[in-house]
mmCIF file of N, CA and C in Angstrom:
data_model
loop_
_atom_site.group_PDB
_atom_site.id
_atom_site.type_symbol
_atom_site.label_atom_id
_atom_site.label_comp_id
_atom_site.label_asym_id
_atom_site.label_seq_id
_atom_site.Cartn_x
_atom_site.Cartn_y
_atom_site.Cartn_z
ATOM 1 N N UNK V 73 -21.202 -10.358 -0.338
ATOM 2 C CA UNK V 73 -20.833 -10.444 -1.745
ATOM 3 C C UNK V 73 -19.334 -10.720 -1.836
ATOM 4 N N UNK V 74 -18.719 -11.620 -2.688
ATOM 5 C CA UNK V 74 -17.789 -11.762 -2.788
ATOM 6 C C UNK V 74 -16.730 -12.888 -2.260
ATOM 7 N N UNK V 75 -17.834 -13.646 -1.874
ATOM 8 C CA UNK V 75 -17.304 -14.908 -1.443
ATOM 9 C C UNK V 75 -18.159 -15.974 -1.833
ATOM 10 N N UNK V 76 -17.685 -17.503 -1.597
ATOM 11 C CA UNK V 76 -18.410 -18.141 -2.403
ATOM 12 C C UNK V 76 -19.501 -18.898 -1.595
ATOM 13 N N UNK V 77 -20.561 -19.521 -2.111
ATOM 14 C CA UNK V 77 -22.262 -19.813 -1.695
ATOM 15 C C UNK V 77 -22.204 -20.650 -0.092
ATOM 16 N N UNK V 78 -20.918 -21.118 -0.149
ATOM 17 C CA UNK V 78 -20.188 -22.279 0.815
ATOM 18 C C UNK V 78 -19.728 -21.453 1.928
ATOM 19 N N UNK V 79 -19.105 -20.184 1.948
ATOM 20 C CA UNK V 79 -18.050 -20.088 2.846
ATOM 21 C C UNK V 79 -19.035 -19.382 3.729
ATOM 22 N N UNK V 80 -18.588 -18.862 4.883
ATOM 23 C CA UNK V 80 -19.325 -18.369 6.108
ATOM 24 C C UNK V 80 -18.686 -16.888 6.490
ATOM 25 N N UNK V 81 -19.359 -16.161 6.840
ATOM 26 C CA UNK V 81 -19.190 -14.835 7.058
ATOM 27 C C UNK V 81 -19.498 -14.356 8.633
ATOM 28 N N UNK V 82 -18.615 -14.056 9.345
ATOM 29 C CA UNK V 82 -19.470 -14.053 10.607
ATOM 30 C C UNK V 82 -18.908 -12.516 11.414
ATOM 31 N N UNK V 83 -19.591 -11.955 12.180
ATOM 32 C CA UNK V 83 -19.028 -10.957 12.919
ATOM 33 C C UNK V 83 -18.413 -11.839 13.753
ATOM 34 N N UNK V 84 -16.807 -11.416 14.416
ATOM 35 C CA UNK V 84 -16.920 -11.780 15.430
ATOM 36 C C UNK V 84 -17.502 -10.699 17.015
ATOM 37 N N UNK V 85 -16.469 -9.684 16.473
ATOM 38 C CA UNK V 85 -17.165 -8.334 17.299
ATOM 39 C C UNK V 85 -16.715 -7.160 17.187
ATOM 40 N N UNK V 86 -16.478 -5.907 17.392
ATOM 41 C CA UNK V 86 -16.672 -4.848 17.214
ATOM 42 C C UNK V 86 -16.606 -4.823 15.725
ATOM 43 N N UNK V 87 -15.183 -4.143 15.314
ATOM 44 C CA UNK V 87 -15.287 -4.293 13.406
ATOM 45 C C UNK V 87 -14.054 -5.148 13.325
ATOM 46 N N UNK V 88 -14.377 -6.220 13.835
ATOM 47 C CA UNK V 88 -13.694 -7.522 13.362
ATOM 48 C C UNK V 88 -14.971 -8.891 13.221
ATOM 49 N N UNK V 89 -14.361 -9.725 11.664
ATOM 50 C CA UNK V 89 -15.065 -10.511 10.956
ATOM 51 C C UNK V 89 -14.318 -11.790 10.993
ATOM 52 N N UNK V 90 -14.959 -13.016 10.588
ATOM 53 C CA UNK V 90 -14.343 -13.980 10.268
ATOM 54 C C UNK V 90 -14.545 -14.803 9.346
ATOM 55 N N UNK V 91 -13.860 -15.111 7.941
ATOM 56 C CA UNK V 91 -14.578 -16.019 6.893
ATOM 57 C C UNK V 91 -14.545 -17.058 6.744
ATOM 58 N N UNK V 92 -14.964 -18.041 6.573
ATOM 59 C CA UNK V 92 -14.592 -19.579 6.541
ATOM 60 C C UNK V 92 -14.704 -19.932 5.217
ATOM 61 N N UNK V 93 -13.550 -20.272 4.621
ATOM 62 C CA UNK V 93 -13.553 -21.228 3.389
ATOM 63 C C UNK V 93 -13.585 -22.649 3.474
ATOM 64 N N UNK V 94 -14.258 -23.573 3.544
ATOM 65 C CA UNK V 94 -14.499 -24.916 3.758
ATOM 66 C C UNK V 94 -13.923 -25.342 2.532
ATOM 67 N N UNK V 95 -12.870 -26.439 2.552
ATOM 68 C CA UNK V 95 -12.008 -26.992 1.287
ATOM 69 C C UNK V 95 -11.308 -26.467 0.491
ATOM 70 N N UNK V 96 -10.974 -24.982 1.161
ATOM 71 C CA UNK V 96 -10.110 -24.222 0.185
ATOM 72 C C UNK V 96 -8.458 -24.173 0.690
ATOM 73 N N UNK V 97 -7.759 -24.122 -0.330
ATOM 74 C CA UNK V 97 -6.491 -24.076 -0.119
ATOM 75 C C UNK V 97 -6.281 -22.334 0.521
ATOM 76 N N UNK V 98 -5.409 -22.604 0.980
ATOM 77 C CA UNK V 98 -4.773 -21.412 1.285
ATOM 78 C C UNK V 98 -4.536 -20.042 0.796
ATOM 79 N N UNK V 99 -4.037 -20.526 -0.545
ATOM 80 C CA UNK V 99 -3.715 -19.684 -1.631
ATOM 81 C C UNK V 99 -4.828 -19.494 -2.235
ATOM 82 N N UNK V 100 -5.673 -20.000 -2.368
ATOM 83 C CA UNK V 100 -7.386 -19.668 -2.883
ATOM 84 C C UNK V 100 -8.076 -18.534 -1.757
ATOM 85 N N UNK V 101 -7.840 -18.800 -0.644
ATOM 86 C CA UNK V 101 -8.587 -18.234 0.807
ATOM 87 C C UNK V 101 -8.038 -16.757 0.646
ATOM 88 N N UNK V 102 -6.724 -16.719 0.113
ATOM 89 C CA UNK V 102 -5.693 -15.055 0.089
ATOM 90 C C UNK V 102 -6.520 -14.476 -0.798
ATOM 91 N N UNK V 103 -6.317 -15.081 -2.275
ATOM 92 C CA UNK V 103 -6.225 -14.239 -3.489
ATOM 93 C C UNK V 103 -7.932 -14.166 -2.909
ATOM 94 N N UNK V 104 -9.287 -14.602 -2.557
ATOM 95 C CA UNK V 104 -10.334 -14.161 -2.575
ATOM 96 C C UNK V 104 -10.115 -12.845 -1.250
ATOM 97 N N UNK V 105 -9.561 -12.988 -0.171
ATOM 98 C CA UNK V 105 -9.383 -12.099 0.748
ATOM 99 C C UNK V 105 -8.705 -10.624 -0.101
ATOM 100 N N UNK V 106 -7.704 -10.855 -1.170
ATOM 101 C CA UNK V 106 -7.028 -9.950 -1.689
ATOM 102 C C UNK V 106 -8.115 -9.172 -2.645
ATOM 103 N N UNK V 107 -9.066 -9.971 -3.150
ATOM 104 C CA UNK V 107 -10.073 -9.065 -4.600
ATOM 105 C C UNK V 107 -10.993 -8.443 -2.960
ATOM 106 N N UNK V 108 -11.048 -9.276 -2.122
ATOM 107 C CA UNK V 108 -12.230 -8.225 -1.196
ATOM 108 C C UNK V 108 -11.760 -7.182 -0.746
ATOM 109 N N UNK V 109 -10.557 -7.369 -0.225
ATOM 110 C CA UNK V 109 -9.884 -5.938 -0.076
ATOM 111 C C UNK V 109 -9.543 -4.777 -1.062
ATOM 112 N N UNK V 110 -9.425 -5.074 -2.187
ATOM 113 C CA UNK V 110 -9.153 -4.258 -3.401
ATOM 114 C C UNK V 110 -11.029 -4.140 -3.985
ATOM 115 N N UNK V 111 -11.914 -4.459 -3.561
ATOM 116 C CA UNK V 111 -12.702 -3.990 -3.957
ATOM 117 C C UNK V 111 -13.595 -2.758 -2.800
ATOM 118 N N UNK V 112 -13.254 -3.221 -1.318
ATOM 119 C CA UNK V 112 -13.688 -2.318 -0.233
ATOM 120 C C UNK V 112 -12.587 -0.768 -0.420
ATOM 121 N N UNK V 113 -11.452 -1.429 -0.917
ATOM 122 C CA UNK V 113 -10.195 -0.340 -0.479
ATOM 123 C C UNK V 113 -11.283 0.773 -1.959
ATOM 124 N N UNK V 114 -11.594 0.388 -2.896
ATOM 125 C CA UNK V 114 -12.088 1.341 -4.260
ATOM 126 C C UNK V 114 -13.636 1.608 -3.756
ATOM 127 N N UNK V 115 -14.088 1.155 -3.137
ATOM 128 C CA UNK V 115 -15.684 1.747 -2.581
ATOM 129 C C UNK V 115 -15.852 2.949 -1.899
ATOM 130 N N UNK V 116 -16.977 3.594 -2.071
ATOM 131 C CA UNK V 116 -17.374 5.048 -0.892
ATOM 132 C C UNK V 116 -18.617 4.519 -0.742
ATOM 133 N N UNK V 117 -18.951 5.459 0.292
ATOM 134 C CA UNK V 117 -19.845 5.351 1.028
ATOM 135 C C UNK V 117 -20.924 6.782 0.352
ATOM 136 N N UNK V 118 -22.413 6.634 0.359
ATOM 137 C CA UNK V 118 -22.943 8.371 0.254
ATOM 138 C C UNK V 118 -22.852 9.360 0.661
ATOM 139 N N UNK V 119 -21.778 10.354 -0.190
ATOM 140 C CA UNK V 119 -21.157 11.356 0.123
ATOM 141 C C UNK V 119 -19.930 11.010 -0.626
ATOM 142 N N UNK V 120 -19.536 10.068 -0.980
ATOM 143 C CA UNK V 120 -18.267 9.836 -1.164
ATOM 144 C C UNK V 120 -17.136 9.589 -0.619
ATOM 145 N N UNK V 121 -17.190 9.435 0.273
ATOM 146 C CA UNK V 121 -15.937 9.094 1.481
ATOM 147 C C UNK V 121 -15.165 7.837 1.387
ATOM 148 N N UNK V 122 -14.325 7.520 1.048
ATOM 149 C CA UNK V 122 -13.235 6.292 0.742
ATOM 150 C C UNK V 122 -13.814 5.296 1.737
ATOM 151 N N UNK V 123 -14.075 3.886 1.703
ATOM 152 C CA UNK V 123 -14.311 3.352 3.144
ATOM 153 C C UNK V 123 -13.250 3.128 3.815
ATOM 154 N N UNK V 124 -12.928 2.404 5.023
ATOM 155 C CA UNK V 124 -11.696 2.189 5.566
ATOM 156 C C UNK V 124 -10.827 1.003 4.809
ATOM 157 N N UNK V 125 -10.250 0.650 4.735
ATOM 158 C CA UNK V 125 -9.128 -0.714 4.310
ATOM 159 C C UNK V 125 -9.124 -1.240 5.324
ATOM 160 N N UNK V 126 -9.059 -2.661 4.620
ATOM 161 C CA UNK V 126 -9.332 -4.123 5.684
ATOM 162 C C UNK V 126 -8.001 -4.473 5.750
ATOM 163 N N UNK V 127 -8.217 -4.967 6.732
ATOM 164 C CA UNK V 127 -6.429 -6.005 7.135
ATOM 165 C C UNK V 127 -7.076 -7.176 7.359
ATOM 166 N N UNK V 128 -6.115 -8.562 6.963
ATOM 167 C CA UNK V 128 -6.496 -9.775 7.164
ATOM 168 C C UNK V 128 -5.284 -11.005 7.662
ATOM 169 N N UNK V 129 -5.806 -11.924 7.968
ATOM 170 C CA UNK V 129 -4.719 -13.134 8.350
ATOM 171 C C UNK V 129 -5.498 -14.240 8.116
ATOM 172 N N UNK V 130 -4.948 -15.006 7.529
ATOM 173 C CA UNK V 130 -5.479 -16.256 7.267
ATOM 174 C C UNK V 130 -4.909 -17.463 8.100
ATOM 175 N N UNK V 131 -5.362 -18.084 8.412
ATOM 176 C CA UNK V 131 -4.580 -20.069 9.194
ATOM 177 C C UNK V 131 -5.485 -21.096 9.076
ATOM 178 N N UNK V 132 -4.894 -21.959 8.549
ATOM 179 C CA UNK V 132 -5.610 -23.198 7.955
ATOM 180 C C UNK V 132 -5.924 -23.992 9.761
ATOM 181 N N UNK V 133 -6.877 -24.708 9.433
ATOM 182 C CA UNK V 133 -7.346 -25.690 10.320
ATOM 183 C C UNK V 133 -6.393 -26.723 10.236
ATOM 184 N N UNK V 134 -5.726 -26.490 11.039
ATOM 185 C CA UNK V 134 -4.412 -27.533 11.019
ATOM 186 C C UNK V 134 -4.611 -28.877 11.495
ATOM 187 N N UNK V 135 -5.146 -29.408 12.369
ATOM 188 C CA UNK V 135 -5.918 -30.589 13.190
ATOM 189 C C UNK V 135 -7.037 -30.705 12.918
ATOM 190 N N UNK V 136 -7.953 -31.741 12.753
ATOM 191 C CA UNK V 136 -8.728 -31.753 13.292
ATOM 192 C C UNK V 136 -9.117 -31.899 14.597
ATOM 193 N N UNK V 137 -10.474 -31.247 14.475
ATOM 194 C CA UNK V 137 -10.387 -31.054 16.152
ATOM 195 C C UNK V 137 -9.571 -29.595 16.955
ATOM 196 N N UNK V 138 -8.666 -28.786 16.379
ATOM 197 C CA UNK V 138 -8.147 -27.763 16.212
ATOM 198 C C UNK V 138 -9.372 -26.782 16.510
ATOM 199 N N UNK V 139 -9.242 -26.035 18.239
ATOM 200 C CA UNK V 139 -10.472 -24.919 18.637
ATOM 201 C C UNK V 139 -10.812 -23.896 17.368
ATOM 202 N N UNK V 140 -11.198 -23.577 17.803
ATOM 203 C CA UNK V 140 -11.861 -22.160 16.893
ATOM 204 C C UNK V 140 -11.169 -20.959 17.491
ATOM 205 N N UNK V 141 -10.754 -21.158 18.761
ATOM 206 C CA UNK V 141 -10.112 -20.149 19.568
ATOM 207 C C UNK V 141 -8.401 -19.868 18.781
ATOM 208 N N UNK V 142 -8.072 -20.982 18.721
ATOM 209 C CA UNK V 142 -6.480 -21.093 18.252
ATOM 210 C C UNK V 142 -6.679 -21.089 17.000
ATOM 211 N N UNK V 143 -7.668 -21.283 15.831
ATOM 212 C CA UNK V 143 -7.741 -20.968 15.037
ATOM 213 C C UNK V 143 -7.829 -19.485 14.491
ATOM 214 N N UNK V 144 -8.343 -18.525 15.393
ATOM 215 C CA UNK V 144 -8.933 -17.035 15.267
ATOM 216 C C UNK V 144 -7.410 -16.863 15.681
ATOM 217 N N UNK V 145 -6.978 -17.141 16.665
ATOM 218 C CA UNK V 145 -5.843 -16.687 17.562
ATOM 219 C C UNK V 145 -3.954 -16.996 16.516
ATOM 220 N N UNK V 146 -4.138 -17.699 15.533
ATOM 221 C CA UNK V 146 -3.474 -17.636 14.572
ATOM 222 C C UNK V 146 -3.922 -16.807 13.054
ATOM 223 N N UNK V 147 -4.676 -16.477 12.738
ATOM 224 C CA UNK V 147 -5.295 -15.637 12.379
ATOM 225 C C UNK V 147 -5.030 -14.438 12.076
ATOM 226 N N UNK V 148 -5.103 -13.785 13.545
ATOM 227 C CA UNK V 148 -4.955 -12.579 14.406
ATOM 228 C C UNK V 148 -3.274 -12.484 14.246
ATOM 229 N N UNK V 149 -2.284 -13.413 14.216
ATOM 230 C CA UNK V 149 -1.274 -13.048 14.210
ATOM 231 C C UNK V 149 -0.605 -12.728 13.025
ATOM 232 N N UNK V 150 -1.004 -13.723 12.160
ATOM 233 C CA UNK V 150 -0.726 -13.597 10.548
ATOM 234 C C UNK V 150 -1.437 -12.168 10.294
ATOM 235 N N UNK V 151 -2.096 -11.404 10.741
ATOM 236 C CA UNK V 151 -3.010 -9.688 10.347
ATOM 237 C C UNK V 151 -1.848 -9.167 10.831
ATOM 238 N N UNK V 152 -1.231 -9.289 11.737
ATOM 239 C CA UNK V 152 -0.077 -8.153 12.581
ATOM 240 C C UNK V 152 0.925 -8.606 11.780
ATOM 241 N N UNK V 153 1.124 -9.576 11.434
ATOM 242 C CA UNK V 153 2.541 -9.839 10.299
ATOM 243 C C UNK V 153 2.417 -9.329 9.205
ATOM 244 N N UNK V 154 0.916 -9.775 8.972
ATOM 245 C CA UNK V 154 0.801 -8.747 7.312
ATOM 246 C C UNK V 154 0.549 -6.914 7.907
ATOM 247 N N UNK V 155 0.321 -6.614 8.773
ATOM 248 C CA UNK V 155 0.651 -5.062 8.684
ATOM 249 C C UNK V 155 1.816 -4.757 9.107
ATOM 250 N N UNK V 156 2.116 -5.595 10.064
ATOM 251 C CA UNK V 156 4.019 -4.968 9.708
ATOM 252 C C UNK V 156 4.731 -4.939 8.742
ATOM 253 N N UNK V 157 4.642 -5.986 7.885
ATOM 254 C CA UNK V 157 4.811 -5.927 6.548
ATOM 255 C C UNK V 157 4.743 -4.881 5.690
ATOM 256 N N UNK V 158 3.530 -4.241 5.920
ATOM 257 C CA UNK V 158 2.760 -3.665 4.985
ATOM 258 C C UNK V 158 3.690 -2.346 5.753
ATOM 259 N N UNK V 159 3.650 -2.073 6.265
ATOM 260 C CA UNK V 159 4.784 -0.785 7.133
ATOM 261 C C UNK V 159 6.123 -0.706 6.701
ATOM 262 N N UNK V 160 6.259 -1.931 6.697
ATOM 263 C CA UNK V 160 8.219 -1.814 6.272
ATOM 264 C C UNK V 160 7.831 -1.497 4.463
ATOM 265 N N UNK V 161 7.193 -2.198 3.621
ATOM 266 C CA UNK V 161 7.169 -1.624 2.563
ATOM 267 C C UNK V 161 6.862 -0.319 2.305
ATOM 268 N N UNK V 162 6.018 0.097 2.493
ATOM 269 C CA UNK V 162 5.680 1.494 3.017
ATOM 270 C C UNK V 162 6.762 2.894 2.798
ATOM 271 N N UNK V 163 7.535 1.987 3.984
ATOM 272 C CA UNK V 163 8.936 3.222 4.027
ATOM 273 C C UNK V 163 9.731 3.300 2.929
#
């Protein structure tokens, strides 16, 4: 839920995911990543228990032809930039 009929949802593995927006800008790919997170961050589970908060990174398919590997693998780095981020504001 929460993404659109087009895009792809995939585990990659343990509790890490990967979404694919096909033709979306960048800034479209955030602000939908941003309502999913603000809607998981306000959810419980039965019993009531807060769920965990998601962290994310986004990177456009820069090439075509551009792996899937270096695609995840930029990704992955933009998540550690946005939680360091998210740390220095924090303080």
């Amino acid at each position: 839920a929460g993404v659109r009929t087009d895009d792809v949802v995939a585990r990659i593995g343990g509790d890490e995911f990967g979404v694919v927006f096909p033709g979306a800008p960048l800034f479209a790919a955030d602000r939908i990543m941003r309502r999913l997170a603000d809607d998981i961050a306000s959810s419980t589970i039965p019993g009531g228990q807060q769920v965990p908060t998601i962290a994310w990174g986004i990177a456009p398919a820069l090439i075509e032809g551009t792996s899937v590997d270096a695609i995840v693998d930029a990704a992955d780095r933009a998540m550690y930039r946005q939680k360091k981020l998210g740390r220095v504001r924090a303080v």
